Amino acid sequence: MKVTEVQVGLASCGIAAGAEAVFNQFRKILGSKVVVKPVGCLGMCYNEPLVAVITDSGERFLYKRVDAALAKRIAEEHVKGGTPLEDFLAPDDGFFKRQVRIVLENCGQIAPTSVEEYRERGGYEALRRAIQEMTPQEVIVEIQQSGLRGRGGAGFPTGMKWSFAAQEPDPVKFIVCNADEGDPGAFMDRSVLEGDPHRVLEGMTIAGYAIGARFGIVYVRAEYPLAVRRVKEAIAAARKAGFLGKRILGTPFSFEIMVKEGAGAFVCGEETALIASIEGRRGMPRRRPPYPAQSGLWGHPTVINNVETLANVPWIIRNGAEAFARYGTEKSKGTKVFALAGKVRHSGLVEIPMGMTLEELVFDVGGGIPDDKEFKAVQIGGPSGGCVPASLAHTPVDYESITQTGAIMGSGGLIVMDEATCMVEVARFFLDFIQKESCGKCTFCRIGTKRMLEILTRIVKGEGKPGDLDKLIDLGYKVKTNSLCGLGQTAPNPVLTTTRYFQDEYEAHIREKRCPAGVCRALLRYSIDPEACRNCKLCAKACPVGAISQGDGPFQVIQQEACIRCGRCREVCPFGAVRVE
Amino acid sequence: MAKRALKAKKEKPQWKQILQKHPPVPESVIPLLQAFQERYGYIPPEAVRAVARYTRTPLSQVYGVATFYAQFRLRPRGKHLIRLCQGTACHVLGADAILNHLKERLGVEEGETTPDGLFTLEVVRCLGCCSLAPVMMVDEETYGRLTPRAVDKVLAEYRKGKT
């Protein structure tokens, strides 16, 4: 069993966890004797940095949480010595078992920008087939039959979008890849662009062939510098290999792709705002129709697809619509990638077949809640989505079922919340986000969300008034119905779902001035248990406002009037004597 | 290219170079503002005018763009830019405490620069490293699984002259 290759996960999150030092360590020790390769995100972010050691018999050993010291041992003992370090291997915790990897099939397995490695795994075969053996119409029909729907959130049938643009007589058309992944808590598109950029380029090129476009633009948010770099490198490599440029693969079809960097505006994920941004203006949505498929960039028909949508396309052309439609439910076919984060053991990037329930997603794939805490809700769909409570965890992941709960599928951000998460505070957090990101065009979105935010801020401060709840809900529906674009129409969702499912928490804040989850600072009360206190005075030293003093005995007390509830005393107490309620 | 040179002719020599990277059309407004910000760390007011002249776009519109997008900064920033993530995952896992800690240690509020010009503190929405939450970036480097103590360590490194 000779080791032939060492793979180090070098996506943004891996790098943040220290993977670069690990990579350099392997390079230094192994030199050119063994291939040391940077790969993209494997999805097991909770085990980063990850290292895979591969032998000539194709066996794969996955090490978790590797640092430079462990890298040295792996290099010496396993790669050179041939003995795996059993204790440091990532255990088989069922993370991959229930996943189906279509979009992520290459992520973390190949050198991201290499055309050769992408081709070894079937890459660019779909493009060849499409432009050499199929008519544009046949490509569209194939996508239509697969049932693929937009993965950016709204779930519009992709094939139908393409057919609209294909019907337009205008000889100039565009394909835009929407990689303006602005949802806080979502990193699917980043991982795909960093880990398997050719897949997205191939999808775009096929889309270009199908609708008759010669030009594609990848609109990436500027906060993703590594993704931008990898996509640019991949474009150069694809052009060199003849998969982009003039007369691709000897056919009359030519296609070019360029990258456009966003400048930090959540609303630019909306199609018409994105177009305005590419054209050099403020990213403000306009009224539809005309839809971009009829009149988009510079007035030409433009198809805007999300990264994940496009990443599905090569697989569908290669394996057929039927194979794709085998996964999923009646109306939602294929898989969905989720960025699983928050209070969950296996936070990371997962791809599951549509129709799996939220509960299975959180517990079987996600490994459940850490520290044996109680599962309370999932926030799905980011600021446009909502909180689905544990009581509805049997809801299957498909566009219609999720929408019924009041949330939306969204682009794939999925934050797990436990008993220590305050739902009122979460609603306030999202509304604060949306309020700052509102472009200001529609009055209801601009001012309505501001008023809602003021009410919520009041509630979490313990200054809520009776009637606040009704006002919130009333305003919420008004913002929903009187806003032009998807941002405004979905902005109240986090509030409306939490008021619906967690009304008692709102009531506790408003009436009893109590935060059941123990999160809202203004409503907390810190005290020192005289029995547990050993009078070490660490808390008194740590208190920034001098609110802690000697009690009538060998213990400290907190002066409630002076306390600012910063929680510092609780952090420093070695005996756990500081109580909070 | 000749057209680019012609349009940039009357600008300062060092700005000419930046301007000519992009064609003199309104679509270049955002990339040009980005180029200026990359060069200077912020967009000097005079550069906003230069971009308007070069792209033949009304100044009001260029200013509108410069103030619309979160990325653009119209005031100089410190030597190191600290971007603390306030995405959902970070928020749920205690980014607020980290923010308060940073504010206290640096003595500045969000968007401000320390008096010694070393750090500018900014809050951003999601750096996309949610599984390492809470996360912050100092310049191009990302630090995850933050605690107040880890923050102190990072700050100390930069104070000692880490670049």
XYZ file of C-alpha atoms in Angstrom:
744
model
C 0.000 0.000 0.000
C 1.962 2.921 -1.264
C 0.708 6.426 -0.665
C 0.374 8.239 -3.972
C -1.326 11.450 -3.062
C -2.031 13.800 -0.178
C -5.002 16.139 -0.537
C -5.432 19.207 1.639
C -8.769 21.031 1.732
C -7.924 24.603 0.786
C -11.255 26.363 0.515
C -11.813 29.647 2.378
C -13.030 27.867 5.482
C -10.143 25.388 5.458
C -7.692 28.244 5.096
C -9.381 30.068 7.960
C -8.910 26.960 10.077
C -5.199 26.898 9.271
C -4.962 24.562 6.272
C -2.273 26.587 4.545
C 0.294 25.811 7.249
C -0.654 22.135 6.939
C -0.268 22.231 3.179
C 3.138 23.875 3.413
C 4.246 21.335 5.990
C 3.436 18.419 3.651
C 5.152 20.143 0.732
C 8.233 20.751 2.845
C 8.543 17.198 4.145
C 7.428 15.282 1.091
C 8.891 17.503 -1.596
C 8.180 16.062 -5.009
C 8.068 12.436 -3.882
C 4.345 12.371 -3.345
C 1.695 14.541 -4.991
C 0.486 17.120 -2.486
C -2.642 18.658 -3.883
C -4.913 21.506 -2.827
C -8.571 20.549 -3.162
C -11.843 22.360 -2.480
C -14.377 21.930 0.264
C -15.338 18.405 1.207
C -18.213 19.710 3.242
C -17.074 18.460 6.617
C -16.340 21.927 7.866
C -16.668 20.794 11.476
C -13.509 18.741 11.009
C -11.376 21.348 9.246
C -8.550 21.356 8.359
C -9.024 18.087 6.494
C -6.346 15.975 4.894
C -6.949 12.940 2.693
C -4.182 10.397 2.151
C -4.682 8.236 -0.919
C -2.926 4.958 -1.669
C -2.173 3.210 -4.952
C -4.972 0.744 -4.256
C -7.395 3.675 -4.205
C -7.925 3.601 -0.461
C -8.685 6.930 1.137
C -7.767 7.927 4.677
C -9.366 11.105 5.946
C -7.713 12.975 8.804
C -9.582 15.628 10.735
C -8.517 18.810 12.480
C -4.964 18.523 11.251
C -2.423 21.082 12.392
C 1.205 21.485 11.356
C 2.439 19.096 14.057
C -0.017 16.375 13.097
C 0.787 16.964 9.436
C 4.399 16.183 10.222
C 3.440 12.924 11.918
C 1.135 11.938 9.057
C 3.888 12.643 6.558
C 6.487 10.658 8.472
C 4.448 7.756 9.839
C 1.714 7.237 7.260
C 2.968 8.591 3.951
C 6.566 7.452 4.382
C 6.102 4.724 6.989
C 2.873 3.218 5.690
C 1.074 3.091 9.050
C -2.134 5.098 9.297
C -2.621 7.091 12.502
C -5.903 5.516 13.486
C -6.597 7.908 16.346
C -6.727 10.960 14.135
C -8.898 9.651 11.339
C -12.275 11.274 10.867
C -14.777 8.725 12.164
C -17.564 7.519 9.919
C -20.332 9.478 11.606
C -22.959 9.010 8.935
C -22.324 12.441 7.500
C -22.047 11.229 3.909
C -24.328 8.220 4.186
C -27.616 9.876 3.337
C -26.226 12.508 1.025
C -26.541 12.374 -2.751
C -23.790 14.291 -4.446
C -24.559 15.763 -7.842
C -23.531 19.387 -7.553
C -20.792 18.540 -5.066
C -19.602 15.355 -6.776
C -16.127 16.803 -7.408
C -15.870 19.254 -4.535
C -12.943 18.324 -2.362
C -11.900 15.522 -4.721
C -10.062 17.340 -7.490
C -7.640 20.198 -7.943
C -10.267 22.891 -8.500
C -8.985 24.711 -11.554
C -7.433 21.765 -13.401
C -9.170 20.958 -16.682
C -7.481 17.536 -16.798
C -8.759 16.408 -13.419
C -12.213 17.729 -14.158
C -12.250 15.786 -17.432
C -11.074 12.602 -15.711
C -14.315 12.710 -13.772
C -16.468 13.211 -16.834
C -16.148 16.978 -17.059
C -16.855 18.781 -20.341
C -18.374 15.576 -21.714
C -21.816 17.154 -21.347
C -20.688 20.214 -23.270
C -19.291 18.048 -26.052
C -22.485 16.056 -26.262
C -24.678 19.153 -26.207
C -22.941 21.083 -28.948
C -21.941 18.143 -31.141
C -24.916 15.831 -30.846
C -27.883 17.917 -29.713
C -29.780 20.880 -31.076
C -30.319 23.837 -28.728
C -33.982 22.880 -28.584
C -33.102 19.357 -27.483
C -30.920 20.720 -24.691
C -33.802 22.851 -23.427
C -36.215 19.929 -23.581
C -33.771 17.773 -21.624
C -33.519 20.397 -18.881
C -37.294 20.842 -18.863
C -37.836 17.118 -18.515
C -35.363 16.863 -15.662
C -37.620 19.152 -13.620
C -34.686 21.327 -12.547
C -35.850 24.459 -10.751
C -33.916 27.588 -9.844
C -31.770 26.963 -6.794
C -31.465 30.639 -5.918
C -34.622 30.432 -3.885
C -37.742 31.046 -5.895
C -37.687 27.719 -7.716
C -38.668 28.872 -11.198
C -38.346 26.015 -13.737
C -34.957 26.461 -15.390
C -35.892 24.917 -18.734
C -38.833 27.273 -19.053
C -36.639 30.304 -18.366
C -34.257 29.147 -21.077
C -37.057 28.562 -23.576
C -38.353 32.127 -23.072
C -34.952 33.560 -23.916
C -34.448 31.112 -26.785
C -37.685 32.308 -28.418
C -36.502 35.923 -28.572
C -35.379 37.000 -32.050
C -32.653 39.346 -30.725
C -29.257 38.044 -31.979
C -27.486 39.337 -28.843
C -28.250 37.440 -25.635
C -26.526 36.892 -22.322
C -26.133 34.235 -19.663
C -25.489 35.536 -16.173
C -24.382 33.301 -13.347
C -25.701 34.756 -10.105
C -23.024 34.217 -7.477
C -24.034 37.159 -5.312
C -24.567 34.879 -2.364
C -25.601 37.472 0.173
C -27.640 35.474 2.682
C -25.885 35.517 5.998
C -25.284 31.897 6.852
C -24.977 30.593 3.309
C -21.801 29.427 1.606
C -22.930 26.874 -0.993
C -22.076 28.933 -4.024
C -18.728 29.928 -2.619
C -17.795 26.312 -2.035
C -18.811 25.235 -5.519
C -16.933 28.103 -7.164
C -13.871 27.437 -5.042
C -13.981 23.676 -5.303
C -15.265 22.910 -8.793
C -15.431 26.080 -10.912
C -15.297 24.273 -14.267
C -18.646 22.717 -13.533
C -20.273 26.147 -13.386
C -18.481 27.305 -16.524
C -19.614 24.169 -18.362
C -23.194 24.737 -17.216
C -23.067 28.336 -18.417
C -21.648 27.359 -21.793
C -24.358 24.747 -22.299
C -26.973 27.334 -21.311
C -25.420 29.756 -23.795
C -25.670 27.167 -26.549
C -29.286 26.419 -25.637
C -30.545 29.997 -25.793
C -28.177 31.274 -28.463
C -25.967 33.491 -26.329
C -22.300 34.080 -27.060
C -21.409 35.798 -23.851
C -21.628 34.934 -20.174
C -20.959 36.897 -17.008
C -20.273 35.468 -13.567
C -21.439 38.024 -11.010
C -19.568 37.171 -7.812
C -19.787 39.036 -4.560
C -16.590 40.845 -3.667
C -16.409 39.225 -0.238
C -15.275 36.004 -1.937
C -11.756 36.815 -3.153
C -10.692 33.176 -3.439
C -13.761 32.243 -5.484
C -13.070 35.157 -7.825
C -9.490 34.027 -8.285
C -10.354 30.379 -8.902
C -13.086 31.216 -11.423
C -10.708 33.481 -13.320
C -8.051 30.767 -13.350
C -10.584 28.195 -14.495
C -11.756 30.462 -17.311
C -8.174 30.851 -18.532
C -7.608 27.091 -18.321
C -10.853 26.293 -20.150
C -10.011 28.759 -22.885
C -6.586 27.227 -23.313
C -8.093 23.750 -23.546
C -10.593 24.896 -26.157
C -13.767 24.669 -24.052
C -14.283 28.404 -24.207
C -13.578 30.857 -26.993
C -14.115 30.714 -30.732
C -15.493 27.629 -32.449
C -15.603 25.388 -29.416
C -14.635 21.773 -30.190
C -14.672 22.475 -33.897
C -18.346 23.481 -33.940
C -19.607 26.891 -35.119
C -20.519 27.698 -31.504
C -18.432 30.357 -29.727
C -18.743 31.427 -26.124
C -16.848 33.745 -23.779
C -17.176 34.215 -20.027
C -16.052 37.130 -17.902
C -16.179 37.813 -14.165
C -17.836 40.832 -12.658
C -17.319 41.562 -8.976
C -20.180 42.838 -6.873
C -19.671 45.600 -4.367
C -21.634 44.443 -1.378
C -25.387 44.774 -1.698
C -27.755 41.983 -0.731
C -30.471 43.256 -3.057
C -28.203 42.573 -6.068
C -29.198 38.922 -5.806
C -32.502 40.101 -7.278
C -32.386 39.755 -11.067
C -33.166 43.291 -12.138
C -30.978 44.813 -9.418
C -28.140 42.567 -10.505
C -28.529 43.829 -14.060
C -28.461 47.444 -12.865
C -25.282 46.677 -10.945
C -23.538 45.120 -13.955
C -24.542 48.152 -15.982
C -22.751 50.326 -13.435
C -25.699 51.755 -11.518
C -27.112 51.482 -8.030
C -28.523 48.016 -7.577
C -32.177 48.911 -7.450
C -34.813 46.523 -8.766
C -37.253 47.585 -11.443
C -40.753 46.471 -12.231
C -41.257 43.222 -14.123
C -42.383 42.530 -16.860
C -40.483 42.755 -19.053
C -38.615 39.845 -17.539
C -34.855 39.698 -18.032
C -35.346 36.672 -20.306
C -37.020 39.105 -22.710
C -35.212 42.330 -21.908
C -32.280 42.182 -19.532
C -28.701 43.411 -19.779
C -28.584 46.486 -22.025
C -32.082 45.544 -23.154
C -31.083 42.141 -24.523
C -32.596 38.788 -23.517
C -30.710 37.590 -20.445
C -30.958 34.359 -18.535
C -29.876 34.676 -14.916
C -29.253 31.397 -13.143
C -27.868 30.682 -9.721
C -24.495 28.899 -9.325
C -26.053 25.707 -8.031
C -28.634 25.613 -10.822
C -25.910 25.832 -13.448
C -23.787 23.267 -11.614
C -26.611 20.747 -12.038
C -26.757 21.213 -15.817
C -23.667 19.202 -16.899
C -24.772 16.242 -14.756
C -28.240 16.266 -16.301
C -26.926 16.355 -19.875
C -24.389 13.624 -19.083
C -26.724 11.270 -17.212
C -30.053 12.210 -18.721
C -33.144 13.959 -17.412
C -34.610 10.702 -16.191
C -31.689 9.883 -13.922
C -31.991 13.337 -12.354
C -35.748 13.142 -11.938
C -35.358 9.897 -10.058
C -34.253 11.941 -7.059
C -36.682 14.165 -5.249
C -40.408 14.609 -5.014
C -43.119 15.042 -7.614
C -42.592 18.753 -8.088
C -39.088 19.241 -6.725
C -36.559 17.080 -8.534
C -32.948 16.364 -7.828
C -30.989 17.458 -4.815
C -30.456 20.584 -2.768
C -27.224 21.802 -1.272
C -27.437 23.263 2.202
C -24.978 25.166 4.298
C -25.669 23.638 7.665
C -24.568 25.814 10.559
C -25.485 27.081 13.984
C -26.237 24.746 16.870
C -25.537 21.527 15.050
C -22.747 18.971 15.434
C -21.827 18.520 11.777
C -21.820 22.027 10.482
C -20.794 22.032 6.884
C -21.888 21.688 3.316
C -24.363 18.934 2.557
C -26.303 17.814 -0.485
C -29.466 15.850 0.072
C -32.180 14.488 -2.189
C -35.288 16.671 -2.196
C -38.015 15.226 -0.030
C -35.821 14.365 2.937
C -37.404 15.788 6.072
C -35.852 18.628 8.038
C -35.539 16.318 10.993
C -33.514 13.780 9.031
C -31.389 16.601 7.719
C -30.616 17.963 11.178
C -30.196 14.663 13.001
C -29.096 12.005 10.488
C -26.871 14.200 8.343
C -26.173 16.984 10.803
C -25.558 14.697 13.764
C -28.039 16.510 16.012
C -27.627 19.289 18.531
C -24.400 19.609 20.533
C -24.285 19.465 24.343
C -27.543 17.485 24.464
C -29.566 20.629 24.178
C -33.072 20.608 22.828
C -33.750 21.210 19.131
C -35.976 24.236 18.782
C -36.165 25.373 15.171
C -34.365 25.717 11.888
C -34.030 29.000 10.119
C -34.244 28.258 6.438
C -33.856 30.661 3.540
C -31.973 33.434 5.308
C -33.488 36.883 5.754
C -36.178 36.056 3.199
C -36.992 32.773 4.847
C -38.346 31.904 8.210
C -38.089 29.761 11.282
C -39.627 26.326 11.077
C -40.272 25.002 14.597
C -39.272 21.544 15.815
C -42.948 20.558 15.791
C -42.888 20.856 11.987
C -39.575 19.066 11.574
C -41.322 16.323 9.618
C -41.744 18.811 6.756
C -40.055 17.458 3.651
C -37.496 19.624 1.893
C -39.270 20.661 -1.290
C -40.306 24.066 -2.587
C -44.035 23.742 -1.886
C -43.868 22.150 1.556
C -41.347 24.667 2.867
C -43.410 27.552 1.505
C -46.446 26.217 3.363
C -44.690 26.692 6.685
C -44.279 30.395 5.908
C -40.572 30.105 5.196
C -39.049 29.659 1.741
C -36.582 27.154 0.369
C -34.157 29.970 -0.323
C -30.695 29.423 -1.609
C -29.644 26.899 1.011
C -28.715 28.619 4.230
C -29.894 26.459 7.110
C -29.213 27.546 10.651
C -30.109 25.199 13.459
C -31.349 26.699 16.697
C -31.607 25.178 20.131
C -33.311 26.089 23.383
C -30.686 28.752 24.080
C -31.652 30.728 20.974
C -34.163 33.513 21.491
C -36.581 33.631 18.582
C -37.529 37.257 19.148
C -33.878 38.195 19.032
C -33.385 36.144 15.855
C -36.291 37.930 14.210
C -34.771 41.243 15.233
C -31.418 40.182 13.812
C -32.854 39.390 10.382
C -34.977 42.476 10.276
C -31.965 44.584 11.163
C -30.167 42.987 8.224
C -33.023 43.539 5.785
C -33.573 47.070 7.022
C -29.975 47.978 6.273
C -30.076 46.211 2.913
C -33.351 47.676 1.703
C -32.525 49.706 -1.386
C -35.072 52.325 -0.393
C -37.178 52.332 -3.519
C -40.487 51.169 -2.033
C -41.931 53.024 0.928
C -43.180 49.929 2.727
C -39.861 48.159 2.566
C -37.881 51.277 3.435
C -40.014 52.671 6.265
C -42.164 49.690 7.189
C -39.188 47.525 8.062
C -37.714 50.422 10.037
C -40.845 50.699 12.174
C -40.930 46.928 12.627
C -37.318 46.975 13.716
C -38.042 49.709 16.250
C -40.843 47.645 17.761
C -38.670 44.532 17.952
C -35.776 46.425 19.465
C -38.141 47.744 22.065
C -39.398 44.263 22.849
C -35.958 42.738 23.356
C -35.055 45.650 25.609
C -37.996 44.846 27.823
C -39.951 47.907 26.772
C -42.560 46.080 24.735
C -46.150 47.262 24.984
C -49.409 45.359 24.690
C -50.510 45.547 21.088
C -46.964 45.460 19.735
C -47.456 41.958 18.446
C -50.546 42.889 16.419
C -48.804 45.943 15.058
C -45.838 43.841 13.965
C -48.008 41.333 12.148
C -50.103 44.029 10.519
C -47.032 45.918 9.302
C -45.480 42.640 8.169
C -48.349 41.843 5.832
C -48.346 45.372 4.491
C -44.637 45.252 3.679
C -45.165 41.875 2.025
C -47.928 43.071 -0.248
C -46.660 46.544 -1.093
C -43.061 45.923 -2.105
C -41.830 45.595 -5.649
C -39.143 42.948 -5.437
C -38.492 39.658 -3.730
C -36.455 41.313 -0.999
C -39.348 43.397 0.291
C -41.978 40.766 -0.342
C -40.147 38.270 1.821
C -38.588 40.694 4.313
C -41.201 40.154 7.045
C -40.983 36.335 6.821
C -38.617 35.891 9.774
C -40.956 37.996 11.923
C -44.176 36.478 10.644
C -42.989 32.898 11.150
C -41.692 33.516 14.652
C -44.823 35.367 15.734
C -46.802 32.433 14.376
C -44.838 29.605 15.965
C -43.310 31.248 19.011
C -46.005 33.634 20.129
C -45.479 32.644 23.754
C -41.877 33.852 23.577
C -43.039 37.235 22.333
C -45.647 37.341 25.093
C -43.040 36.492 27.721
C -40.886 39.386 26.523
C -43.744 41.851 26.332
C -45.852 40.959 29.360
C -43.488 39.318 31.810
C -40.333 41.132 30.695
C -38.641 37.787 30.576
C -36.481 36.116 27.920
C -37.121 32.370 28.177
C -33.945 31.505 26.259
C -31.816 33.722 28.472
C -30.419 35.754 25.602
C -31.881 39.257 25.702
C -29.498 41.134 27.894
C -31.807 43.775 29.228
C -34.132 41.086 30.563
C -31.538 39.032 32.358
C -30.818 39.075 36.040
C -27.447 37.944 37.335
C -27.033 36.791 40.904
C -24.441 34.962 42.968
C -25.373 31.790 44.766
C -23.995 32.303 48.327
C -23.702 28.528 48.798
C -21.511 28.018 45.754
C -19.474 31.219 46.150
C -16.004 30.741 47.647
C -15.422 34.465 48.037
C -12.418 34.500 45.691
C -13.463 37.963 44.414
C -12.484 37.202 40.817
C -15.917 38.406 39.751
C -15.579 41.663 41.641
C -12.241 42.287 39.921
C -13.690 41.469 36.519
C -16.814 43.592 36.876
C -16.339 46.624 34.618
C -18.749 48.796 36.612
C -17.895 47.771 40.161
C -21.336 46.342 40.807
C -20.046 43.406 42.852
C -19.190 43.772 46.516
C -18.787 41.793 49.735
C -22.008 40.296 51.070
C -22.973 39.703 54.721
C -20.761 36.648 54.923
C -18.114 34.827 52.908
C -19.719 35.554 49.547
C -20.079 38.301 46.955
C -23.295 40.017 45.876
C -24.304 41.847 42.728
C -25.924 45.277 43.055
C -28.788 44.919 40.594
C -29.153 48.689 39.989
C -25.523 48.999 38.923
C -25.279 45.740 36.960
C -25.002 46.204 33.184
C -25.503 42.479 32.542
C -22.348 41.982 30.564
C -21.917 38.460 31.914
C -18.213 38.923 32.648
C -18.620 37.652 36.236
C -20.174 34.461 34.961
C -17.305 33.910 32.531
C -14.608 34.279 35.167
C -16.238 32.410 38.059
C -14.302 29.162 38.545
C -17.100 27.641 40.660
C -20.120 28.339 38.503
C -21.677 30.363 41.289
C -23.058 33.121 39.098
C -26.649 32.400 38.123
C -28.539 33.988 35.322
C -32.272 34.034 34.783
C -6.919 51.829 -26.095
C -6.372 55.150 -27.819
C -9.808 56.209 -26.712
C -9.007 55.349 -23.120
C -5.850 57.443 -23.224
C -7.692 60.348 -24.776
C -10.421 60.285 -22.150
C -7.923 60.110 -19.312
C -5.563 62.690 -20.786
C -6.246 65.539 -18.398
C -6.206 63.468 -15.200
C -3.322 63.180 -12.730
C -0.664 60.782 -14.039
C -1.107 58.203 -11.249
C -4.879 58.253 -11.750
C -4.575 57.977 -15.502
C -3.040 54.579 -15.002
C -5.947 53.348 -12.899
C -8.598 54.837 -15.170
C -7.181 53.322 -18.341
C -7.596 49.788 -16.983
C -11.263 49.996 -17.921
C -13.073 51.350 -20.993
C -14.601 54.853 -20.685
C -18.210 53.671 -20.421
C -20.788 53.862 -17.593
C -20.407 50.103 -16.977
C -16.902 50.830 -15.677
C -18.069 52.948 -12.746
C -18.079 50.105 -10.211
C -14.819 48.428 -11.325
C -13.100 51.832 -11.331
C -14.297 52.737 -7.858
C -13.066 49.301 -6.779
C -9.701 49.953 -8.403
C -9.327 53.275 -6.585
C -10.302 51.715 -3.305
C -7.815 48.906 -3.806
C -5.061 51.424 -4.509
C -5.811 53.899 -1.706
C -7.828 51.883 0.802
C -10.677 54.318 0.212
C -12.066 56.451 -2.576
C -10.738 60.016 -2.475
C -13.490 62.549 -3.275
C -11.550 63.844 -6.255
C -11.439 60.297 -7.641
C -15.234 60.181 -7.657
C -15.150 63.223 -9.937
C -12.451 61.686 -12.116
C -14.507 58.511 -12.569
C -17.543 60.608 -13.526
C -15.546 62.562 -16.107
C -13.849 59.498 -17.526
C -17.005 57.387 -17.872
C -19.134 60.369 -18.928
C -21.585 59.648 -16.142
C -23.269 62.374 -14.074
C -21.350 62.993 -10.858
C -24.548 62.526 -8.873
C -24.902 59.029 -10.279
C -21.305 58.029 -9.499
C -21.679 59.413 -5.987
C -24.939 57.484 -5.726
C -23.137 54.276 -6.610
C -20.259 55.010 -4.225
C -22.672 55.436 -1.337
C -25.058 52.624 -2.256
C -22.699 49.673 -2.022
C -21.432 48.558 1.364
C -17.947 47.880 0.025
C -17.103 51.485 -0.788
C -15.439 53.695 1.757
C -15.180 57.446 1.298
C -12.929 58.050 4.271
C -9.362 56.760 4.759
C -9.003 53.573 6.737
C -6.424 52.332 9.189
C -3.455 50.171 8.322
C -5.328 46.980 9.109
C -8.960 46.389 8.354
C -10.832 44.233 10.831
C -14.036 42.811 9.438
C -16.102 41.048 12.047
C -18.745 38.738 10.677
C -22.277 39.256 11.918
C -23.868 36.562 9.788
C -26.544 34.322 11.222
C -24.286 31.526 12.383
C -21.821 33.946 13.958
C -24.670 35.850 15.572
C -26.166 32.708 17.090
C -22.734 31.652 18.355
C -21.953 34.897 20.131
C -20.469 37.380 17.658
C -22.025 40.164 19.700
C -19.736 39.445 22.614
C -16.763 39.466 20.233
C -17.884 42.790 18.795
C -18.176 44.339 22.236
C -14.788 42.979 23.126
C -13.223 44.453 19.988
C -14.869 47.809 20.591
C -13.533 47.833 24.115
C -10.016 46.730 23.198
C -9.740 49.154 20.290
C -11.704 51.985 21.859
C -13.679 52.593 18.688
C -17.180 52.025 17.387
C -18.145 50.236 14.166
C -16.772 51.971 11.098
C -14.190 53.935 13.072
C -10.404 53.925 13.007
C -8.184 53.790 16.069
C -6.393 57.092 16.864
C -3.025 55.486 16.050
C -4.333 54.621 12.596
C -3.566 50.934 13.035
C -7.035 49.380 12.917
C -10.365 50.122 11.315
C -13.263 48.127 12.699
C -16.038 47.088 10.348
C -18.939 44.716 10.694
C -19.863 42.620 7.677
C -22.680 40.270 6.875
C -21.352 36.795 6.442
C -17.875 35.923 5.286
C -19.163 32.489 4.321
C -17.140 30.541 6.904
C -20.176 29.750 9.010
C -18.875 26.494 10.377
C -15.978 28.341 11.998
C -18.256 30.898 13.642
C -17.639 33.369 15.149
C -15.290 34.632 12.461
C -13.382 37.789 11.650
C -11.024 38.817 8.892
C -8.003 41.023 9.417
C -7.017 42.293 5.979
C -7.035 39.100 3.893
C -6.575 36.660 6.737
C -9.500 34.850 8.338
C -9.677 33.893 12.012
C -12.312 31.439 13.157
C -13.757 29.935 16.358
C -13.092 33.237 18.095
C -13.106 33.864 21.802
C -12.239 37.154 23.517
C -8.854 35.685 24.360
C -8.198 34.625 20.751
C -9.071 38.145 19.635
C -6.497 39.597 22.030
C -3.859 37.283 20.619
C -4.611 38.354 17.064
C -4.581 42.054 17.942
C -1.267 41.637 19.746
C 0.294 40.054 16.658
C -0.668 43.004 14.491
C 0.433 45.484 17.124
C 3.806 43.778 17.133
C 4.070 44.525 13.457
C 2.512 41.571 11.669
C 1.577 42.604 8.164
